Short mmCIF file of C-alpha atoms in Angstrom, two decimals:
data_model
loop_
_atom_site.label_atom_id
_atom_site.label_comp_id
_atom_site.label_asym_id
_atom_site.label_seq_id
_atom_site.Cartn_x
_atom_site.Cartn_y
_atom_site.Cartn_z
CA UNK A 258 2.62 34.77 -5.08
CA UNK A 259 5.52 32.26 -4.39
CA UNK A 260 4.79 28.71 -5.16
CA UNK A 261 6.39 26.35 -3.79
CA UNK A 262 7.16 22.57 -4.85
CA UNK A 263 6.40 19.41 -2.81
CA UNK A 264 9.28 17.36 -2.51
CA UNK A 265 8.82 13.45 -2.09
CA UNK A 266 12.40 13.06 -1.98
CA UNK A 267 12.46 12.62 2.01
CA UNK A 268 10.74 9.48 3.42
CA UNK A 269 9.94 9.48 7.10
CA UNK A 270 11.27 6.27 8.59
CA UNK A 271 8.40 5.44 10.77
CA UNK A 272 10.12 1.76 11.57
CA UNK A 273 8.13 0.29 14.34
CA UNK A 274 5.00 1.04 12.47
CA UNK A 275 5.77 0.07 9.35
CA UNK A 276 7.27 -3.23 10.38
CA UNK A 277 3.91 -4.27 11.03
CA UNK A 278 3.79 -4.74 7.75
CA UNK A 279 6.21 -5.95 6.27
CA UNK A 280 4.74 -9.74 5.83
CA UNK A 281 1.76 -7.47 4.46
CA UNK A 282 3.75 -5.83 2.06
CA UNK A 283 6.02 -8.58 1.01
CA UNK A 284 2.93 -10.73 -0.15
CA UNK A 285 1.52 -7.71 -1.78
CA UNK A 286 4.38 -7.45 -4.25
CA UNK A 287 4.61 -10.57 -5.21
CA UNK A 288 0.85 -10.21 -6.36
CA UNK A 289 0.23 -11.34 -9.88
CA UNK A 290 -1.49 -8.64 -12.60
CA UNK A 291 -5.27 -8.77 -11.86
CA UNK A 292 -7.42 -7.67 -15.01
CA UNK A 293 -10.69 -6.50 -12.54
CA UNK A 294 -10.32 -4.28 -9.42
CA UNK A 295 -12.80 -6.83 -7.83
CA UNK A 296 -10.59 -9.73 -8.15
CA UNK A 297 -7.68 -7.91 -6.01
CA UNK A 298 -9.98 -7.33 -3.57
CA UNK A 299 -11.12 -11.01 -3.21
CA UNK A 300 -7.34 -11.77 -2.77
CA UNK A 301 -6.19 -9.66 -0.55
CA UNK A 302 -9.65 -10.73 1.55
CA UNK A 303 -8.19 -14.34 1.19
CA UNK A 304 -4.77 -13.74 1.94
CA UNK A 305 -5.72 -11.10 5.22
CA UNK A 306 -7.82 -11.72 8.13
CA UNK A 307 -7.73 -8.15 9.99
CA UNK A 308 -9.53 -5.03 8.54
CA UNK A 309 -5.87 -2.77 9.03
CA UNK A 310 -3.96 -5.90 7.30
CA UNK A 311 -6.56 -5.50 4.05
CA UNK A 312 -6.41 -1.94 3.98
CA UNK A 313 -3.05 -2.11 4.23
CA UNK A 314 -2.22 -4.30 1.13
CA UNK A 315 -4.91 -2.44 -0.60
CA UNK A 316 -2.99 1.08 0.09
CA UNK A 317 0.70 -0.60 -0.80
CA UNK A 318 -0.88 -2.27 -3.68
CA UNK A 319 -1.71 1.15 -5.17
CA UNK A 320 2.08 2.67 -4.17
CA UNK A 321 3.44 0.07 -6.03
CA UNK A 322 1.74 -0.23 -9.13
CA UNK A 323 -0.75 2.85 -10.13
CA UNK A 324 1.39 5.30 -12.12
CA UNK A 325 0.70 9.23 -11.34
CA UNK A 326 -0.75 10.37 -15.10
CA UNK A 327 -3.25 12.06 -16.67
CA UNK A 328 -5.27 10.35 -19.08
CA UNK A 329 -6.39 11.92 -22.05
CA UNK A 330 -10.05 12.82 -20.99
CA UNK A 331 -8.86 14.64 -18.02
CA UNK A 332 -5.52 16.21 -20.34
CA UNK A 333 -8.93 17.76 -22.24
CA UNK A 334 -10.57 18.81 -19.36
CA UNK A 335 -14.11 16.84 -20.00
CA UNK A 336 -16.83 17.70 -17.94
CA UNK A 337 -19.77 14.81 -16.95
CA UNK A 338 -23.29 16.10 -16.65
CA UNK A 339 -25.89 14.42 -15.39
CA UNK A 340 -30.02 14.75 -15.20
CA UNK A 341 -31.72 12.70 -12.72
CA UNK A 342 -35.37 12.79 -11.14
CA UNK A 343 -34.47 11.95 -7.79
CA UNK A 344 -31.88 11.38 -5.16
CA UNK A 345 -31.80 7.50 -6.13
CA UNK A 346 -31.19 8.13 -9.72
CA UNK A 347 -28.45 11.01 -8.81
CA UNK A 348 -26.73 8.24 -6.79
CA UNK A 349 -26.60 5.63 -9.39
CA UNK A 350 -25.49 8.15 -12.09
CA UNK A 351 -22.41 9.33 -9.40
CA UNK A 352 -21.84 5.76 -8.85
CA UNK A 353 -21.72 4.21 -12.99
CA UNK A 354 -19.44 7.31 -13.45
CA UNK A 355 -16.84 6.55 -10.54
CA UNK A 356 -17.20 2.55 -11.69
CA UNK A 357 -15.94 3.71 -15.17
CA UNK A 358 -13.47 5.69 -13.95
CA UNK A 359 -11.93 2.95 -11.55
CA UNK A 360 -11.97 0.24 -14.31
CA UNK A 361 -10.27 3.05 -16.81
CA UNK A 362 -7.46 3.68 -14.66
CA UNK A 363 -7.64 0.45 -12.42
CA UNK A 364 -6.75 -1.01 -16.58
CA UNK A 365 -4.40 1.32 -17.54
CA UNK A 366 -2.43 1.48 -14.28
CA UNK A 367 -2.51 5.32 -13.95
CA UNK A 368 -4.11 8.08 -13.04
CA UNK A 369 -4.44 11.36 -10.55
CA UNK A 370 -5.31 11.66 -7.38
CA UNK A 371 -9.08 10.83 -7.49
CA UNK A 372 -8.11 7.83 -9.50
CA UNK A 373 -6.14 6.40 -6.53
CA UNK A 374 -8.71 7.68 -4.09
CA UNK A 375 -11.30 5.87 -5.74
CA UNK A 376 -10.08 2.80 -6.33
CA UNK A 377 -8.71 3.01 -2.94
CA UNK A 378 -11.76 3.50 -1.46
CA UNK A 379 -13.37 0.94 -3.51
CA UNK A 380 -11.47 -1.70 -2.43
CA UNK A 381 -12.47 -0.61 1.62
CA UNK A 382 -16.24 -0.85 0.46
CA UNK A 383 -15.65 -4.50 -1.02
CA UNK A 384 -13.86 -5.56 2.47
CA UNK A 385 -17.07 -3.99 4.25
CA UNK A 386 -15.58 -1.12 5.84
CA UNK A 387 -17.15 2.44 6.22
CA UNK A 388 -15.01 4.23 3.92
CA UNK A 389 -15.11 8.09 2.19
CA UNK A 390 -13.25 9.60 -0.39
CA UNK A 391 -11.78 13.33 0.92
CA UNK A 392 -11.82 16.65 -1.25
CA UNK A 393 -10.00 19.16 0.00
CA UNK A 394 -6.77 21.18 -0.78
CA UNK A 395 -3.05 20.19 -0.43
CA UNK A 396 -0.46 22.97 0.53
CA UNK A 397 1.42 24.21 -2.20
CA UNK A 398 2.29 27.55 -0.82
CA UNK A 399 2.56 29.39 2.30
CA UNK A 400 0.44 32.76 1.82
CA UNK A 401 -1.01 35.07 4.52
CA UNK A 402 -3.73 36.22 2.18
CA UNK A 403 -5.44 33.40 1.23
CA UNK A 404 -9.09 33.60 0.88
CA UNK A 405 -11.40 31.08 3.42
CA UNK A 406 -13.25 29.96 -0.35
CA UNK A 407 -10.15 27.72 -1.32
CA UNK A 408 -10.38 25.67 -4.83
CA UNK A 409 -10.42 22.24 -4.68
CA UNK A 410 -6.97 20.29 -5.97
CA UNK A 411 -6.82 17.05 -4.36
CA UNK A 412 -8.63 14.39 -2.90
CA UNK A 413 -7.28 11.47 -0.39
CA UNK A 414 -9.17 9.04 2.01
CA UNK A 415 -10.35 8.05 5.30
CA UNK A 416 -11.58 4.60 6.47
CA UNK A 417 -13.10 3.36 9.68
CA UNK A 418 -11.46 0.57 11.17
CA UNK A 419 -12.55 -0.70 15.06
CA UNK A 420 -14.48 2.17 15.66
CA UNK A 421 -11.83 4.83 14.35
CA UNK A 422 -11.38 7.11 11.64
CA UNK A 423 -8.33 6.59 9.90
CA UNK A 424 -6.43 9.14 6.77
CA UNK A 425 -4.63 7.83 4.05
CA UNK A 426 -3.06 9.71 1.12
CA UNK A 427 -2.35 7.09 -1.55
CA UNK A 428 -1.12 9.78 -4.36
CA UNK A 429 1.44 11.37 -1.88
CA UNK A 430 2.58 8.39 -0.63
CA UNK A 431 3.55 6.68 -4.07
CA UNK A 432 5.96 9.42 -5.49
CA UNK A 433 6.58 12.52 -7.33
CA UNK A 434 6.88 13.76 -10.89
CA UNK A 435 10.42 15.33 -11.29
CA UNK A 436 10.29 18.62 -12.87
CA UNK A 437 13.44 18.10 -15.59
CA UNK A 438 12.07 14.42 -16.86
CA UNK A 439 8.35 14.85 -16.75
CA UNK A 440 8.24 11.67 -15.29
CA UNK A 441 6.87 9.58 -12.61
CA UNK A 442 9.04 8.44 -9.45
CA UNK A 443 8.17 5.50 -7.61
CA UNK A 444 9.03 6.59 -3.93
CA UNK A 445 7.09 4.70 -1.02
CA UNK A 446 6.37 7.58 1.90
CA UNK A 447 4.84 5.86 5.02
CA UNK A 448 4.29 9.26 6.23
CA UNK A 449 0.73 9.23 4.41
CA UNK A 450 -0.94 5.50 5.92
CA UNK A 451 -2.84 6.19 8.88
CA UNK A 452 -1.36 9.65 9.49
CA UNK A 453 -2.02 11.12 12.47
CA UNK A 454 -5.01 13.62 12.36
CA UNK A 455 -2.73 16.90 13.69
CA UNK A 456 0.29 15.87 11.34
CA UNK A 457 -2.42 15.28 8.35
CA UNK A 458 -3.69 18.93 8.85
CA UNK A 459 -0.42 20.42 8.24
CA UNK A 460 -0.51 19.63 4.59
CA UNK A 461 -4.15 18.43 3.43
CA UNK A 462 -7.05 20.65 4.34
CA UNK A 463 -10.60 19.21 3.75
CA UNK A 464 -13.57 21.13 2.00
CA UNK A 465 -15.77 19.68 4.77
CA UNK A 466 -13.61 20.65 8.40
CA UNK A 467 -15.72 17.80 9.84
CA UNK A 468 -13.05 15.42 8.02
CA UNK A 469 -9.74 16.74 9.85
CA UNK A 470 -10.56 15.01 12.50
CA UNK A 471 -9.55 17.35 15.12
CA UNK A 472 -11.53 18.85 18.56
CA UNK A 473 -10.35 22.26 16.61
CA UNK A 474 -10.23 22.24 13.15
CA UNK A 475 -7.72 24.67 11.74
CA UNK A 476 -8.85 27.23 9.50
CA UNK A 477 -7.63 27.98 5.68
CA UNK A 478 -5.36 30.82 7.22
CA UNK A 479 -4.34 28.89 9.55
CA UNK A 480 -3.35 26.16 7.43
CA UNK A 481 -1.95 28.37 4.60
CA UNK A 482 0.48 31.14 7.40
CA UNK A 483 1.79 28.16 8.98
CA UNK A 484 5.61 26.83 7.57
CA UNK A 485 5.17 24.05 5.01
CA UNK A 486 6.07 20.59 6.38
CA UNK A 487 8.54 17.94 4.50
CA UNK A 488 7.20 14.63 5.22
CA UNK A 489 10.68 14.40 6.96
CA UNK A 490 9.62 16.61 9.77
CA UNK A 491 7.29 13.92 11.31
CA UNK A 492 8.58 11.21 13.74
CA UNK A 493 11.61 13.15 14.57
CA UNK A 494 10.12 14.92 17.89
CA UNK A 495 9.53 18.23 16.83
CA UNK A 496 6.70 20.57 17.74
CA UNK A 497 6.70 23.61 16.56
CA UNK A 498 5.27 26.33 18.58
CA UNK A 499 1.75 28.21 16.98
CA UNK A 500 3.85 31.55 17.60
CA UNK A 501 5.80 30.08 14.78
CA UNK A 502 4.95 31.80 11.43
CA UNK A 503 5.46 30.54 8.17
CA UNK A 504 6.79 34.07 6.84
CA UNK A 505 9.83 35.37 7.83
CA UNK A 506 10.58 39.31 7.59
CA UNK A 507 13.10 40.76 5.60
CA UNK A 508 14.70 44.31 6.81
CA UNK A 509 18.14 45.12 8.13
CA UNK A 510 16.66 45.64 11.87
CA UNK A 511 14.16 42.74 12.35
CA UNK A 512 14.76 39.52 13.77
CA UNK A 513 13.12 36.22 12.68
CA UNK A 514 11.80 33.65 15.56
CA UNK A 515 11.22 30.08 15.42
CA UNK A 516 9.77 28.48 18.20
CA UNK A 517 9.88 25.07 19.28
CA UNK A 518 7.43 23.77 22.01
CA UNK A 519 9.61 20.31 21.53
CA UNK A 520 12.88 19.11 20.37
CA UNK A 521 14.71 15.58 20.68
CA UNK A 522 17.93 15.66 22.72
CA UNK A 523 20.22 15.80 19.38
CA UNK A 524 18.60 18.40 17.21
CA UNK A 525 21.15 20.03 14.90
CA UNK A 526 19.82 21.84 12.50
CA UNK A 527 20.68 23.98 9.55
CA UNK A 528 18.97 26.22 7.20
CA UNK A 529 19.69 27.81 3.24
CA UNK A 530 17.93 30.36 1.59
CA UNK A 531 17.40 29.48 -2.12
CA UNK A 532 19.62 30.77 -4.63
CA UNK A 533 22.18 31.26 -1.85
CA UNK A 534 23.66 27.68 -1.77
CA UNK A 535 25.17 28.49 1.67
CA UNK A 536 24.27 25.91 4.80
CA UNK A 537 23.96 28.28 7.89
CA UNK A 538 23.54 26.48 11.46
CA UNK A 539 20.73 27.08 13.50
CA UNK A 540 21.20 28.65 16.69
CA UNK A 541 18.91 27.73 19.62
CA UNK A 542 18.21 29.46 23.11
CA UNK A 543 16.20 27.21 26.03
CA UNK A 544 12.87 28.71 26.71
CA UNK A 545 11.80 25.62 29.79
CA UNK A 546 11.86 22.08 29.60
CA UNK A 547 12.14 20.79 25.23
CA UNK A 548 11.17 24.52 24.60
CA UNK A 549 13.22 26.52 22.14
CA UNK A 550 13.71 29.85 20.17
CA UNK A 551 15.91 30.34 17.21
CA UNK A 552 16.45 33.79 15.60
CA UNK A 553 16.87 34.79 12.29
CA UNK A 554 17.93 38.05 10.70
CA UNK A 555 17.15 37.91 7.15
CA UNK A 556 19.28 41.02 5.81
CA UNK A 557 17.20 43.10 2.72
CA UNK A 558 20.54 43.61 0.80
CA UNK A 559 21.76 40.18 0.87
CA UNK A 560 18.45 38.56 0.07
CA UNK A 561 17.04 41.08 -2.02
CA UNK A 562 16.37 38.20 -4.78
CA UNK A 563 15.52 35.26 -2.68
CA UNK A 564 11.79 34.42 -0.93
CA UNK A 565 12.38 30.64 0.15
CA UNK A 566 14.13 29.39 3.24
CA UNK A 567 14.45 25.55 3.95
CA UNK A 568 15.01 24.24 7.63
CA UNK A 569 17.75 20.91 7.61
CA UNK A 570 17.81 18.26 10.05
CA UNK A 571 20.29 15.08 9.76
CA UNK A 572 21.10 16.01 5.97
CA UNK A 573 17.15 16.43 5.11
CA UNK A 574 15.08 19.18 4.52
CA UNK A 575 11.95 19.24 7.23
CA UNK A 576 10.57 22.97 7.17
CA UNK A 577 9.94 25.74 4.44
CA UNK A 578 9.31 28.95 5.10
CA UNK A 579 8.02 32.01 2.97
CA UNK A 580 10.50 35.04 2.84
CA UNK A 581 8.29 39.05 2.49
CA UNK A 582 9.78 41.91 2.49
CA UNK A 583 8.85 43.71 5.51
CA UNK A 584 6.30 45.95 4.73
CA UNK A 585 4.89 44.30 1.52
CA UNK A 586 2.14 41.74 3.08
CA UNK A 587 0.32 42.17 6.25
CA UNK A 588 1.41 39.11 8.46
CA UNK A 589 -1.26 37.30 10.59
CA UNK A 590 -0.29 35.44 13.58
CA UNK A 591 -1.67 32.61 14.91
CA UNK A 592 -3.12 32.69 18.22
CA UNK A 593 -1.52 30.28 21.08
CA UNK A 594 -5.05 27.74 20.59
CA UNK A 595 -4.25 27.09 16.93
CA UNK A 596 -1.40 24.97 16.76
CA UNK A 597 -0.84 23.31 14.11
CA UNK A 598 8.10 17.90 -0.41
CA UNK A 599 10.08 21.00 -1.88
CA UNK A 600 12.42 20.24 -3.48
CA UNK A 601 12.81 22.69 -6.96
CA UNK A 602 13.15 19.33 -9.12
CA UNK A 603 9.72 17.76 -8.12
CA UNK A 604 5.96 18.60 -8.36
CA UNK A 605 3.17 18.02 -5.95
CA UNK A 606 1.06 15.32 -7.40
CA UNK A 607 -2.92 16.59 -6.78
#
C-alpha cells in the first residue's frame, strides 16, 4: 500500500482574503510571551472587536508560535482512564484532562494536532463562540480498498461565527516536519482558515459526516479513490471532474483520463512520475465551455518501478495520483453525484 507524503511546501496565495488580515496578523506577532492560555485570550478580546478578527489572531497566534512535537507522554503512548458515576462527573473528568493538556503544551510551546486543536478551540470558548474540536482522518494515501471503519489520526476545528460553521486546521496550516532533519518548519498555509467546506473534504474526513458540512457528505471511498490535493490546487480555478480517479492504469494499451469540469484561461500544466525526473506537458482536448480531458498512457515497461504521478501548475505541484498495475486492484469509480503536501522530504503532521 503506497503512502504518500503531505507536502507543506506550496502555500496557496489566497490574497484578497488574507489581506483582511493583515492588521490582524501584524499585531498578533508582535504579541509578548503570555505564561497562561487565558491571558492571550483576554488580549486578543481587548485588542479585537469582531468574532472572525479574534478567531483570527487566535488561529495565527498558534501558526506562529506552537511547535509540531511530541511530548514525552504521548512519545510513550499513555493512556487516561477514567471512572465516573454520571454524565456530569464524565464531563468534568474530560474537561480537567483537556485543561492539563492545554496548559502542558500551551507552556511548552509544542505539541500534535489535538494540542493545537484544543487550545484552539479553547480560546473560541473564552471569546463566547460555539466552538468543537473535529476527529477525523487526514489523507495520506490514495487507496481504492479502504475500509468505511477508518482509524482516527487527526483532529482540526470548526467554530460558529454569525450563524455559520466555519473549518480551521491549525496543525496543517503551521508547517511540516522535513523528513532528512527531523525537524519542524514554520510555513504559514492560508489554505487551512476558514476553508471552504468542498475544498476541506478533499483532504480531512470527519468520524462524524455531520461535520463536513456538505448537502452530500462524501464517503471514506470516496474520499480515499479520489487524487490527493496539494494545498496549491485551491484558488487557482480548477475543478476536477468526479469521473476523475485518483488511480491511473498501467498497461501498454490503456489510456489514462483526467477530467476537468473547470480550468482558468492559462492552465499549463505538467506532470512527472517519481523516480523518473522527467517534466512531461499535459495535453488537453475541449469537452464544452471550461471542460477538459487529458490522456495519459502510462507504459508497463517504462514504469515498471514507479506508482506516484504528480500534476504541475506554474512551477508547483497541485495533484497526486496513485499508479496500479492494471489488473492488480479493482478500481471503483465515482459516480457523476460525488464530486469531490507530497513532497518525498516532508511528513504530514496528524
Amino acid at each position: 500500500m503506497t503512502k504518500i507524503f503531505i507536502s507543506f511546501l506550496c502555500v496557496v496565495h489566497s490574497i484578497g482574503f488574507a489581506n483582511d488580515y493583515i492588521h490582524v496578523d501584524s499585531r498578533v506577532r508582535r504579541y509578548p510571551h503570555f505564561k497562561e492560555i487565558h491571558d492571550l485570550g483576554y488580549r486578543i478580546q481587548n485588542d479585537f472587536k469582531t468574532d472572525k478578527e479574534r478567531v483570527r489572531a487566535a488561529f495565527i497566534w498558534l501558526t506562529i508560535n506552537m511547535t509540531y512535537e511530541r511530548v514525552i507522554e504521548e512519545n510513550l503512548n499513555q493512556k487516561v482512564y477514567i471512572s465516573f458515576k454520571d454524565e456530569r462527573a464524565k464531563h468534568k473528568q474530560l474537561r480537567d484532562i483537556a485543561l492539563n493538556k492545554i496548559e502542558k503544551s500551551f507552556a511548552l510551546r509544542k505539541g500534535v494536532c489535538t494540542d493545537y486543536s484544543l487550545i484552539l478551540n479553547e480560546l473560541c470558548m473564552q471569546f463566547g463562540l460555539p466552538t468543537k474540536v473535529i476527529v477525523g482522518v487526514s489523507k495520506t494515501e490514495i487507496n481504492s480498498n479502504i475500509s468505511e471503519n477508518l482509524i482516527k489520526n487527526h483532529t482540526w476545528n470548526a467554530v460558529q461565527i454569525g450563524g455559520t460553521w466555519q473549518l480551521m486546521d491549525p496543525t496543517w496550516a503551521s508547517g511540516f516536519i522535513d523528513t532528512r532533519s527531523k525537524k519542524f518548519v514554520r510555513k504559514h498555509i492560508e489554505h487551512f482558515f476558514f476553508t471552504d467546506p468542498e475544498d476541506f473534504a478533499k483532504h480531512n474526513l470527519p468520524n462524524n459526516e455531520e461535520w463536513q458540512l456538505l448537502r452530500e457528505p462524501v464517503s471514506a471511498k470516496e474520499f480515499y479513490s479520489a487524487p490527493y490535493y496539494y494545498p496549491e490546487f485551491f484558488g487557482k480555478g480548477i475543478a476536477l471532474s468526479s469521473n476523475t480517479n485518483g488511480i491511473l492504469k498501467k498497461s501498454d494499451e490503456t489510456i489514462n483520463y483526467i477530467y476537468f469540469d473547470k480550468l482558468p484561461p492559462q492552465h499549463g500544466m505538467y506532470y512527472m512520475v517519481h523516480g523518473t525526473g522527467e517534466l512531461r506537458r499535459l495535453g488537453f482536448k475541449k469537452l464544452a465551455k471550461n471542460a477538459y480531458v487529458s490522456k495519459i498512457r502510462l507504459k508497463k515497461k517504462l514504469y515498471k518501478d514507479h506508482s506516484l504521478l504528480t500534476v504541475f501548475m506554474d512551477e508547483k505541484p497541485i495533484l497526486n495520483f496513485k499508479i496500479e498495475d492494471l489488473y492488480t486492484n479493482q478500481i471503483i469509480k465515482k459516480t457523476p453525484n460525488n464530486e469531490q503536501q507530497k513532497n518525498p522530504n516532508s511528513l504530514d503532521l496528524k
